[in-house]
JSON list of C-alpha atoms in Angstrom, two decimals:
[
{"chain": "A", "resi": 1, "resn": "MET", "atom": "CA", "xyz": [-108.29, -16.88, 91.33]},
{"chain": "A", "resi": 2, "resn": "ARG", "atom": "CA", "xyz": [-106.42, -13.74, 91.37]},
{"chain": "A", "resi": 3, "resn": "LEU", "atom": "CA", "xyz": [-103.23, -12.12, 91.02]},
{"chain": "A", "resi": 4, "resn": "HIS", "atom": "CA", "xyz": [-102.23, -10.18, 94.89]},
{"chain": "A", "resi": 5, "resn": "ASN", "atom": "CA", "xyz": [-99.36, -7.63, 95.14]},
{"chain": "A", "resi": 6, "resn": "ARG", "atom": "CA", "xyz": [-96.20, -9.81, 97.40]},
{"chain": "A", "resi": 7, "resn": "GLN", "atom": "CA", "xyz": [-93.24, -9.12, 98.72]},
{"chain": "A", "resi": 8, "resn": "ILE", "atom": "CA", "xyz": [-89.88, -11.28, 97.11]},
{"chain": "A", "resi": 9, "resn": "LYS", "atom": "CA", "xyz": [-87.11, -11.48, 99.67]},
{"chain": "A", "resi": 10, "resn": "GLY", "atom": "CA", "xyz": [-83.95, -10.64, 98.40]},
{"chain": "A", "resi": 11, "resn": "SER", "atom": "CA", "xyz": [-82.72, -13.89, 99.70]},
{"chain": "A", "resi": 12, "resn": "PHE", "atom": "CA", "xyz": [-85.18, -15.80, 96.79]},
{"chain": "A", "resi": 13, "resn": "TRP", "atom": "CA", "xyz": [-82.72, -15.00, 94.47]},
{"chain": "A", "resi": 14, "resn": "THR", "atom": "CA", "xyz": [-79.85, -17.19, 96.41]},
{"chain": "A", "resi": 15, "resn": "ASP", "atom": "CA", "xyz": [-81.75, -20.03, 97.83]},
{"chain": "A", "resi": 16, "resn": "PRO", "atom": "CA", "xyz": [-79.71, -23.16, 96.63]},
{"chain": "A", "resi": 17, "resn": "ASP", "atom": "CA", "xyz": [-83.31, -25.20, 96.67]},
{"chain": "A", "resi": 18, "resn": "LEU", "atom": "CA", "xyz": [-84.32, -23.10, 94.39]},
{"chain": "A", "resi": 19, "resn": "ILE", "atom": "CA", "xyz": [-81.21, -22.56, 92.11]},
{"chain": "A", "resi": 20, "resn": "TYR", "atom": "CA", "xyz": [-80.25, -26.11, 92.29]},
{"chain": "A", "resi": 21, "resn": "GLU", "atom": "CA", "xyz": [-83.55, -27.72, 91.61]},
{"chain": "A", "resi": 22, "resn": "LEU", "atom": "CA", "xyz": [-85.69, -25.00, 89.27]},
{"chain": "A", "resi": 23, "resn": "ASN", "atom": "CA", "xyz": [-84.67, -23.27, 86.32]},
{"chain": "A", "resi": 24, "resn": "ARG", "atom": "CA", "xyz": [-85.18, -19.70, 85.60]},
{"chain": "A", "resi": 25, "resn": "ASP", "atom": "CA", "xyz": [-88.68, -20.14, 84.22]},
{"chain": "A", "resi": 26, "resn": "GLN", "atom": "CA", "xyz": [-89.78, -22.55, 87.14]},
{"chain": "A", "resi": 27, "resn": "ARG", "atom": "CA", "xyz": [-88.15, -20.10, 89.75]},
{"chain": "A", "resi": 28, "resn": "MET", "atom": "CA", "xyz": [-90.67, -17.09, 87.86]},
{"chain": "A", "resi": 29, "resn": "PHE", "atom": "CA", "xyz": [-93.47, -19.94, 88.03]},
{"chain": "A", "resi": 30, "resn": "TYR", "atom": "CA", "xyz": [-93.31, -20.04, 91.74]},
{"chain": "A", "resi": 31, "resn": "VAL", "atom": "CA", "xyz": [-93.37, -16.13, 92.04]},
{"chain": "A", "resi": 32, "resn": "GLY", "atom": "CA", "xyz": [-96.60, -16.42, 90.22]},
{"chain": "A", "resi": 33, "resn": "LEU", "atom": "CA", "xyz": [-97.84, -19.19, 92.77]},
{"chain": "A", "resi": 34, "resn": "THR", "atom": "CA", "xyz": [-97.20, -16.90, 95.24]},
{"chain": "A", "resi": 35, "resn": "GLN", "atom": "CA", "xyz": [-98.78, -14.20, 93.39]},
{"chain": "A", "resi": 36, "resn": "LEU", "atom": "CA", "xyz": [-101.78, -16.60, 93.17]},
{"chain": "A", "resi": 37, "resn": "ALA", "atom": "CA", "xyz": [-102.14, -17.27, 96.36]},
{"chain": "A", "resi": 38, "resn": "GLU", "atom": "CA", "xyz": [-105.10, -16.04, 98.87]},
{"chain": "A", "resi": 39, "resn": "ASP", "atom": "CA", "xyz": [-103.71, -14.08, 102.02]},
{"chain": "A", "resi": 40, "resn": "SER", "atom": "CA", "xyz": [-103.69, -17.84, 103.88]},
{"chain": "A", "resi": 41, "resn": "GLY", "atom": "CA", "xyz": [-101.21, -19.43, 101.49]},
{"chain": "A", "resi": 42, "resn": "CYS", "atom": "CA", "xyz": [-103.49, -21.40, 99.33]},
{"chain": "A", "resi": 43, "resn": "LEU", "atom": "CA", "xyz": [-104.54, -21.78, 96.38]},
{"chain": "A", "resi": 44, "resn": "GLU", "atom": "CA", "xyz": [-106.71, -23.87, 94.04]},
{"chain": "A", "resi": 45, "resn": "TYR", "atom": "CA", "xyz": [-104.61, -26.58, 91.99]},
{"chain": "A", "resi": 46, "resn": "ASP", "atom": "CA", "xyz": [-105.86, -25.80, 88.38]},
{"chain": "A", "resi": 47, "resn": "PRO", "atom": "CA", "xyz": [-102.96, -25.34, 86.26]},
{"chain": "A", "resi": 48, "resn": "ARG", "atom": "CA", "xyz": [-105.38, -24.36, 83.21]},
{"chain": "A", "resi": 49, "resn": "SER", "atom": "CA", "xyz": [-105.78, -21.13, 85.29]},
{"chain": "A", "resi": 50, "resn": "PHE", "atom": "CA", "xyz": [-102.07, -20.97, 86.20]},
{"chain": "A", "resi": 51, "resn": "LYS", "atom": "CA", "xyz": [-101.57, -20.80, 82.46]},
{"chain": "A", "resi": 52, "resn": "ILE", "atom": "CA", "xyz": [-104.43, -18.20, 81.68]},
{"chain": "A", "resi": 53, "resn": "ILE", "atom": "CA", "xyz": [-103.46, -15.75, 84.58]},
{"chain": "A", "resi": 54, "resn": "LEU", "atom": "CA", "xyz": [-99.91, -15.99, 84.19]},
{"chain": "A", "resi": 55, "resn": "TYR", "atom": "CA", "xyz": [-98.81, -16.83, 80.59]},
{"chain": "A", "resi": 56, "resn": "PRO", "atom": "CA", "xyz": [-101.86, -15.26, 78.34]},
{"chain": "A", "resi": 57, "resn": "ALA", "atom": "CA", "xyz": [-99.50, -14.79, 75.77]},
{"chain": "A", "resi": 58, "resn": "ASP", "atom": "CA", "xyz": [-97.08, -17.54, 76.00]},
{"chain": "A", "resi": 59, "resn": "ASN", "atom": "CA", "xyz": [-97.70, -20.08, 73.34]},
{"chain": "A", "resi": 60, "resn": "ASP", "atom": "CA", "xyz": [-94.97, -22.09, 74.73]},
{"chain": "A", "resi": 61, "resn": "ILE", "atom": "CA", "xyz": [-96.27, -22.86, 78.00]},
{"chain": "A", "resi": 62, "resn": "ASN", "atom": "CA", "xyz": [-99.32, -24.83, 78.30]},
{"chain": "A", "resi": 63, "resn": "PRO", "atom": "CA", "xyz": [-101.21, -26.51, 81.00]},
{"chain": "A", "resi": 64, "resn": "GLU", "atom": "CA", "xyz": [-99.59, -29.79, 80.99]},
{"chain": "A", "resi": 65, "resn": "LEU", "atom": "CA", "xyz": [-95.74, -28.12, 81.45]},
{"chain": "A", "resi": 66, "resn": "LEU", "atom": "CA", "xyz": [-97.16, -26.25, 84.35]},
{"chain": "A", "resi": 67, "resn": "THR", "atom": "CA", "xyz": [-98.37, -29.35, 86.23]},
{"chain": "A", "resi": 68, "resn": "GLU", "atom": "CA", "xyz": [-95.28, -30.87, 85.54]},
{"chain": "A", "resi": 69, "resn": "TRP", "atom": "CA", "xyz": [-93.60, -27.69, 87.36]},
{"chain": "A", "resi": 70, "resn": "THR", "atom": "CA", "xyz": [-95.73, -27.82, 89.79]},
{"chain": "A", "resi": 71, "resn": "GLU", "atom": "CA", "xyz": [-94.92, -31.44, 90.68]},
{"chain": "A", "resi": 72, "resn": "ILE", "atom": "CA", "xyz": [-91.36, -30.52, 91.16]},
{"chain": "A", "resi": 73, "resn": "ILE", "atom": "CA", "xyz": [-92.28, -27.92, 93.58]},
{"chain": "A", "resi": 74, "resn": "ILE", "atom": "CA", "xyz": [-94.21, -30.21, 95.54]},
{"chain": "A", "resi": 75, "resn": "LYS", "atom": "CA", "xyz": [-91.61, -32.96, 95.37]},
{"chain": "A", "resi": 76, "resn": "MET", "atom": "CA", "xyz": [-89.19, -30.25, 96.78]},
{"chain": "A", "resi": 77, "resn": "GLY", "atom": "CA", "xyz": [-91.25, -29.65, 99.82]},
{"chain": "A", "resi": 78, "resn": "LYS", "atom": "CA", "xyz": [-92.23, -25.89, 98.92]},
{"chain": "A", "resi": 79, "resn": "LEU", "atom": "CA", "xyz": [-95.82, -27.04, 98.02]},
{"chain": "A", "resi": 80, "resn": "ILE", "atom": "CA", "xyz": [-98.07, -29.23, 99.99]},
{"chain": "A", "resi": 81, "resn": "VAL", "atom": "CA", "xyz": [-100.86, -30.40, 98.38]},
{"chain": "A", "resi": 82, "resn": "TYR", "atom": "CA", "xyz": [-104.36, -31.19, 100.57]},
{"chain": "A", "resi": 83, "resn": "GLU", "atom": "CA", "xyz": [-108.15, -32.04, 99.06]},
{"chain": "A", "resi": 84, "resn": "VAL", "atom": "CA", "xyz": [-111.29, -31.16, 100.20]},
{"chain": "A", "resi": 85, "resn": "GLU", "atom": "CA", "xyz": [-114.49, -32.49, 98.77]},
{"chain": "A", "resi": 86, "resn": "GLY", "atom": "CA", "xyz": [-112.62, -34.40, 95.95]},
{"chain": "A", "resi": 87, "resn": "LYS", "atom": "CA", "xyz": [-110.98, -30.77, 94.69]},
{"chain": "A", "resi": 88, "resn": "LYS", "atom": "CA", "xyz": [-107.05, -30.38, 94.89]},
{"chain": "A", "resi": 89, "resn": "TYR", "atom": "CA", "xyz": [-105.46, -27.28, 96.39]},
{"chain": "A", "resi": 90, "resn": "LEU", "atom": "CA", "xyz": [-101.67, -26.44, 97.32]},
{"chain": "A", "resi": 91, "resn": "TYR", "atom": "CA", "xyz": [-100.27, -24.56, 100.44]},
{"chain": "A", "resi": 92, "resn": "ILE", "atom": "CA", "xyz": [-97.10, -22.71, 100.21]},
{"chain": "A", "resi": 93, "resn": "LYS", "atom": "CA", "xyz": [-95.45, -24.31, 103.28]},
{"chain": "A", "resi": 94, "resn": "ASN", "atom": "CA", "xyz": [-93.17, -20.81, 103.99]},
{"chain": "A", "resi": 95, "resn": "PHE", "atom": "CA", "xyz": [-95.70, -18.23, 102.70]},
{"chain": "A", "resi": 96, "resn": "HIS", "atom": "CA", "xyz": [-96.51, -16.56, 106.49]},
{"chain": "A", "resi": 97, "resn": "LYS", "atom": "CA", "xyz": [-93.08, -16.85, 106.99]},
{"chain": "A", "resi": 98, "resn": "HIS", "atom": "CA", "xyz": [-92.04, -14.59, 104.08]},
{"chain": "A", "resi": 99, "resn": "GLN", "atom": "CA", "xyz": [-95.28, -12.56, 103.88]},
{"chain": "A", "resi": 100, "resn": "SER", "atom": "CA", "xyz": [-96.09, -9.53, 106.36]},
{"chain": "A", "resi": 101, "resn": "LEU", "atom": "CA", "xyz": [-100.00, -9.00, 105.66]},
{"chain": "A", "resi": 102, "resn": "ARG", "atom": "CA", "xyz": [-101.16, -6.13, 108.01]},
{"chain": "A", "resi": 103, "resn": "ASN", "atom": "CA", "xyz": [-104.95, -7.02, 107.13]},
{"chain": "A", "resi": 104, "resn": "PRO", "atom": "CA", "xyz": [-105.20, -10.36, 105.69]},
{"chain": "A", "resi": 105, "resn": "ALA", "atom": "CA", "xyz": [-108.43, -10.96, 103.99]},
{"chain": "A", "resi": 106, "resn": "PRO", "atom": "CA", "xyz": [-110.76, -13.86, 105.08]},
{"chain": "A", "resi": 107, "resn": "PRO", "atom": "CA", "xyz": [-110.50, -17.08, 102.53]},
{"chain": "A", "resi": 108, "resn": "GLU", "atom": "CA", "xyz": [-112.40, -17.98, 99.28]},
{"chain": "A", "resi": 109, "resn": "ILE", "atom": "CA", "xyz": [-111.18, -21.35, 99.11]},
{"chain": "A", "resi": 110, "resn": "PRO", "atom": "CA", "xyz": [-111.20, -24.00, 101.57]},
{"chain": "A", "resi": 111, "resn": "LEU", "atom": "CA", "xyz": [-108.17, -24.10, 104.27]},
{"chain": "A", "resi": 112, "resn": "PRO", "atom": "CA", "xyz": [-105.95, -26.97, 105.44]},
{"chain": "A", "resi": 113, "resn": "THR", "atom": "CA", "xyz": [-107.05, -28.36, 108.65]},
{"chain": "A", "resi": 114, "resn": "TRP", "atom": "CA", "xyz": [-103.62, -27.13, 110.17]},
{"chain": "A", "resi": 115, "resn": "ILE", "atom": "CA", "xyz": [-104.63, -23.36, 109.08]},
{"chain": "A", "resi": 116, "resn": "THR", "atom": "CA", "xyz": [-107.53, -21.38, 110.71]},
{"chain": "A", "resi": 117, "resn": "TRP", "atom": "CA", "xyz": [-108.99, -18.25, 110.51]},
{"chain": "A", "resi": 118, "resn": "LYS", "atom": "CA", "xyz": [-109.99, -16.00, 112.80]},
{"chain": "A", "resi": 119, "resn": "GLN", "atom": "CA", "xyz": [-111.69, -12.48, 112.31]},
{"chain": "A", "resi": 120, "resn": "LYS", "atom": "CA", "xyz": [-110.49, -9.33, 114.25]},
{"chain": "A", "resi": 121, "resn": "ASP", "atom": "CA", "xyz": [-114.11, -8.47, 115.72]},
{"chain": "A", "resi": 122, "resn": "ASP", "atom": "CA", "xyz": [-117.79, -8.44, 114.20]},
{"chain": "A", "resi": 123, "resn": "ARG", "atom": "CA", "xyz": [-117.38, -4.72, 112.51]},
{"chain": "A", "resi": 124, "resn": "THR", "atom": "CA", "xyz": [-114.56, -5.64, 110.48]},
{"chain": "A", "resi": 125, "resn": "ARG", "atom": "CA", "xyz": [-113.74, -8.37, 107.56]},
{"chain": "A", "resi": 126, "resn": "TYR", "atom": "CA", "xyz": [-109.95, -8.58, 108.39]},
{"chain": "A", "resi": 127, "resn": "GLY", "atom": "CA", "xyz": [-108.46, -11.17, 110.91]},
{"chain": "A", "resi": 128, "resn": "GLU", "atom": "CA", "xyz": [-105.77, -13.42, 111.05]},
{"chain": "A", "resi": 129, "resn": "TYR", "atom": "CA", "xyz": [-104.57, -16.95, 109.99]},
{"chain": "A", "resi": 130, "resn": "ILE", "atom": "CA", "xyz": [-103.29, -19.35, 112.92]},
{"chain": "A", "resi": 131, "resn": "ASN", "atom": "CA", "xyz": [-100.75, -21.88, 110.86]},
{"chain": "A", "resi": 132, "resn": "ASP", "atom": "CA", "xyz": [-100.09, -24.66, 113.01]},
{"chain": "A", "resi": 133, "resn": "PHE", "atom": "CA", "xyz": [-97.93, -26.38, 110.10]},
{"chain": "A", "resi": 134, "resn": "ALA", "atom": "CA", "xyz": [-95.59, -22.99, 110.68]},
{"chain": "A", "resi": 135, "resn": "ASN", "atom": "CA", "xyz": [-95.65, -23.93, 114.19]},
{"chain": "A", "resi": 136, "resn": "GLY", "atom": "CA", "xyz": [-94.38, -27.11, 113.88]},
{"chain": "A", "resi": 137, "resn": "TYR", "atom": "CA", "xyz": [-97.48, -29.28, 112.78]},
{"chain": "A", "resi": 138, "resn": "ILE", "atom": "CA", "xyz": [-96.12, -32.98, 113.46]},
{"chain": "A", "resi": 139, "resn": "GLY", "atom": "CA", "xyz": [-97.73, -35.89, 111.84]},
{"chain": "A", "resi": 140, "resn": "VAL", "atom": "CA", "xyz": [-99.22, -36.06, 108.60]},
{"chain": "A", "resi": 141, "resn": "PRO", "atom": "CA", "xyz": [-102.01, -33.26, 107.89]},
{"chain": "A", "resi": 142, "resn": "ILE", "atom": "CA", "xyz": [-105.53, -34.58, 107.29]},
{"chain": "A", "resi": 143, "resn": "CYS", "atom": "CA", "xyz": [-107.73, -33.07, 104.85]},
{"chain": "A", "resi": 144, "resn": "ALA", "atom": "CA", "xyz": [-110.37, -30.66, 106.17]},
{"chain": "A", "resi": 145, "resn": "ASP", "atom": "CA", "xyz": [-113.83, -32.20, 104.95]},
{"chain": "A", "resi": 146, "resn": "THR", "atom": "CA", "xyz": [-113.00, -35.53, 104.53]},
{"chain": "A", "resi": 147, "resn": "ASN", "atom": "CA", "xyz": [-110.86, -36.89, 107.73]},
{"chain": "A", "resi": 148, "resn": "SER", "atom": "CA", "xyz": [-108.61, -38.76, 104.61]},
{"chain": "A", "resi": 149, "resn": "SER", "atom": "CA", "xyz": [-104.36, -37.94, 104.39]},
{"chain": "A", "resi": 150, "resn": "ILE", "atom": "CA", "xyz": [-103.00, -35.51, 101.99]},
{"chain": "A", "resi": 151, "resn": "PRO", "atom": "CA", "xyz": [-103.13, -37.26, 98.84]},
{"chain": "A", "resi": 152, "resn": "THR", "atom": "CA", "xyz": [-99.80, -38.12, 96.97]},
{"chain": "A", "resi": 153, "resn": "ILE", "atom": "CA", "xyz": [-99.73, -37.03, 93.64]}
]
């Protein structure tokens, strides 16, 4: 897991869902999750790594607190949890709506069933993500390698 440069739209700062449901620190954490996400909009659900990467010198923030913040954002519907081979991952729901990626890199972590990677050609490692969730995916998303429903946390 590593940080990526991401664009934050101006409307982020006035989004009523974020303003009324999250405090300032939680909103900044959400921005941090956006930066931790791969170009697929997915990231590992690993509060210890969130702490180490996003808050290395902040002694008042611990993995338990980051778990609480993550759960709040999940309940808001901004993050979707999925599981592959017993490991939990997060998908940032509107990631591809807000991020314009010219040359997205292939995934390093397993993708949820509603996202597929399509490589451009044999000569390049770049390609595109096809996101059925953003295109009106209907139903309960199924976990990639387990054929089970997304767990409720």
